[in-house]
Amino acid sequence: MNSCYTNINDLPLALTVPQLMKALNIGRTKAYELVRSNEIKCLWVGRSIRIPKAEVERYLGIYRT
């Protein structure tokens, strides 16, 4: 997984926790803390966490019209 995100448009529609870590340049502990605290809302797909791109945009204060 060597994806490099240069802007918000490069993000997939739903991110895994490792992708969230790269996108926000944060560590694993902080990424799970954001998800567990509901600061960034997530979806569970089976036993996997997926974070919608729109949630990342909302967290960063990016609002699309």
PDB file of C-alpha atoms in Angstrom:
ATOM      1  CA  MET A   1       0.000   0.000   0.000  1.00  0.00           C
ATOM      2  CA  ASN A   2       2.230   2.783  -1.270  1.00  0.00           C
ATOM      3  CA  SER A   3      -0.547   5.208  -2.125  1.00  0.00           C
ATOM      4  CA  CYS A   4       0.416   8.840  -1.851  1.00  0.00           C
ATOM      5  CA  TYR A   5      -2.396  11.320  -1.457  1.00  0.00           C
ATOM      6  CA  THR A   6      -1.495  14.744  -2.776  1.00  0.00           C
ATOM      7  CA  ASN A   7      -4.984  16.217  -2.452  1.00  0.00           C
ATOM      8  CA  ILE A   8      -8.448  15.326  -1.212  1.00  0.00           C
ATOM      9  CA  ASN A   9      -9.531  14.196  -4.686  1.00  0.00           C
ATOM     10  CA  ASP A  10      -6.972  11.360  -4.562  1.00  0.00           C
ATOM     11  CA  LEU A  11      -8.761   9.682  -1.652  1.00  0.00           C
ATOM     12  CA  PRO A  12     -10.926   6.620  -2.311  1.00  0.00           C
ATOM     13  CA  LEU A  13     -14.660   6.837  -1.510  1.00  0.00           C
ATOM     14  CA  ALA A  14     -14.141   4.740   1.624  1.00  0.00           C
ATOM     15  CA  LEU A  15     -10.840   4.576   3.478  1.00  0.00           C
ATOM     16  CA  THR A  16      -9.358   1.908   5.692  1.00  0.00           C
ATOM     17  CA  VAL A  17      -7.676   2.956   8.929  1.00  0.00           C
ATOM     18  CA  PRO A  18      -4.184   2.685   7.354  1.00  0.00           C
ATOM     19  CA  GLN A  19      -5.350   4.913   4.479  1.00  0.00           C
ATOM     20  CA  LEU A  20      -6.756   7.413   7.000  1.00  0.00           C
ATOM     21  CA  MET A  21      -3.392   7.412   8.742  1.00  0.00           C
ATOM     22  CA  LYS A  22      -1.611   8.307   5.508  1.00  0.00           C
ATOM     23  CA  ALA A  23      -4.203  10.884   4.467  1.00  0.00           C
ATOM     24  CA  LEU A  24      -4.034  12.750   7.784  1.00  0.00           C
ATOM     25  CA  ASN A  25      -0.378  11.964   8.497  1.00  0.00           C
ATOM     26  CA  ILE A  26      -1.243  10.542  11.917  1.00  0.00           C
ATOM     27  CA  GLY A  27      -0.312   7.393  13.793  1.00  0.00           C
ATOM     28  CA  ARG A  28      -2.324   4.243  14.314  1.00  0.00           C
ATOM     29  CA  THR A  29      -3.325   5.095  17.884  1.00  0.00           C
ATOM     30  CA  LYS A  30      -4.646   8.549  16.912  1.00  0.00           C
ATOM     31  CA  ALA A  31      -6.538   7.129  13.919  1.00  0.00           C
ATOM     32  CA  TYR A  32      -8.354   4.573  16.067  1.00  0.00           C
ATOM     33  CA  GLU A  33      -8.964   7.223  18.733  1.00  0.00           C
ATOM     34  CA  LEU A  34     -10.710   9.438  16.139  1.00  0.00           C
ATOM     35  CA  VAL A  35     -12.890   6.519  15.044  1.00  0.00           C
ATOM     36  CA  ARG A  36     -13.693   5.248  18.551  1.00  0.00           C
ATOM     37  CA  SER A  37     -14.603   8.714  19.812  1.00  0.00           C
ATOM     38  CA  ASN A  38     -16.865   9.322  16.778  1.00  0.00           C
ATOM     39  CA  GLU A  39     -14.878  12.420  15.819  1.00  0.00           C
ATOM     40  CA  ILE A  40     -14.714  10.660  12.460  1.00  0.00           C
ATOM     41  CA  LYS A  41     -17.727   8.450  11.844  1.00  0.00           C
ATOM     42  CA  CYS A  42     -17.099   5.055  10.322  1.00  0.00           C
ATOM     43  CA  LEU A  43     -18.950   2.110   8.842  1.00  0.00           C
ATOM     44  CA  TRP A  44     -18.373  -1.512   9.707  1.00  0.00           C
ATOM     45  CA  VAL A  45     -18.192  -3.888   6.751  1.00  0.00           C
ATOM     46  CA  GLY A  46     -18.100  -7.260   8.417  1.00  0.00           C
ATOM     47  CA  ARG A  47     -15.176  -6.898  10.819  1.00  0.00           C
ATOM     48  CA  SER A  48     -13.500  -4.131   8.797  1.00  0.00           C
ATOM     49  CA  ILE A  49     -13.717  -0.405   9.448  1.00  0.00           C
ATOM     50  CA  ARG A  50     -14.363   1.916   6.517  1.00  0.00           C
ATOM     51  CA  ILE A  51     -14.311   5.691   6.770  1.00  0.00           C
ATOM     52  CA  PRO A  52     -16.313   7.548   4.109  1.00  0.00           C
ATOM     53  CA  LYS A  53     -14.355  10.202   2.221  1.00  0.00           C
ATOM     54  CA  ALA A  54     -17.134  12.687   3.051  1.00  0.00           C
ATOM     55  CA  GLU A  55     -16.439  12.100   6.777  1.00  0.00           C
ATOM     56  CA  VAL A  56     -12.758  12.934   6.295  1.00  0.00           C
ATOM     57  CA  GLU A  57     -13.770  16.092   4.412  1.00  0.00           C
ATOM     58  CA  ARG A  58     -16.171  17.046   7.216  1.00  0.00           C
ATOM     59  CA  TYR A  59     -13.483  16.464   9.854  1.00  0.00           C
ATOM     60  CA  LEU A  60     -11.074  18.678   7.913  1.00  0.00           C
ATOM     61  CA  GLY A  61     -13.711  21.388   7.421  1.00  0.00           C
ATOM     62  CA  ILE A  62     -14.016  20.890   3.660  1.00  0.00           C
ATOM     63  CA  TYR A  63     -17.584  21.434   2.550  1.00  0.00           C
ATOM     64  CA  ARG A  64     -18.659  20.768  -1.021  1.00  0.00           C
ATOM     65  CA  THR A  65     -21.646  22.372  -2.617  1.00  0.00           C
TER      66      THR A  65
END
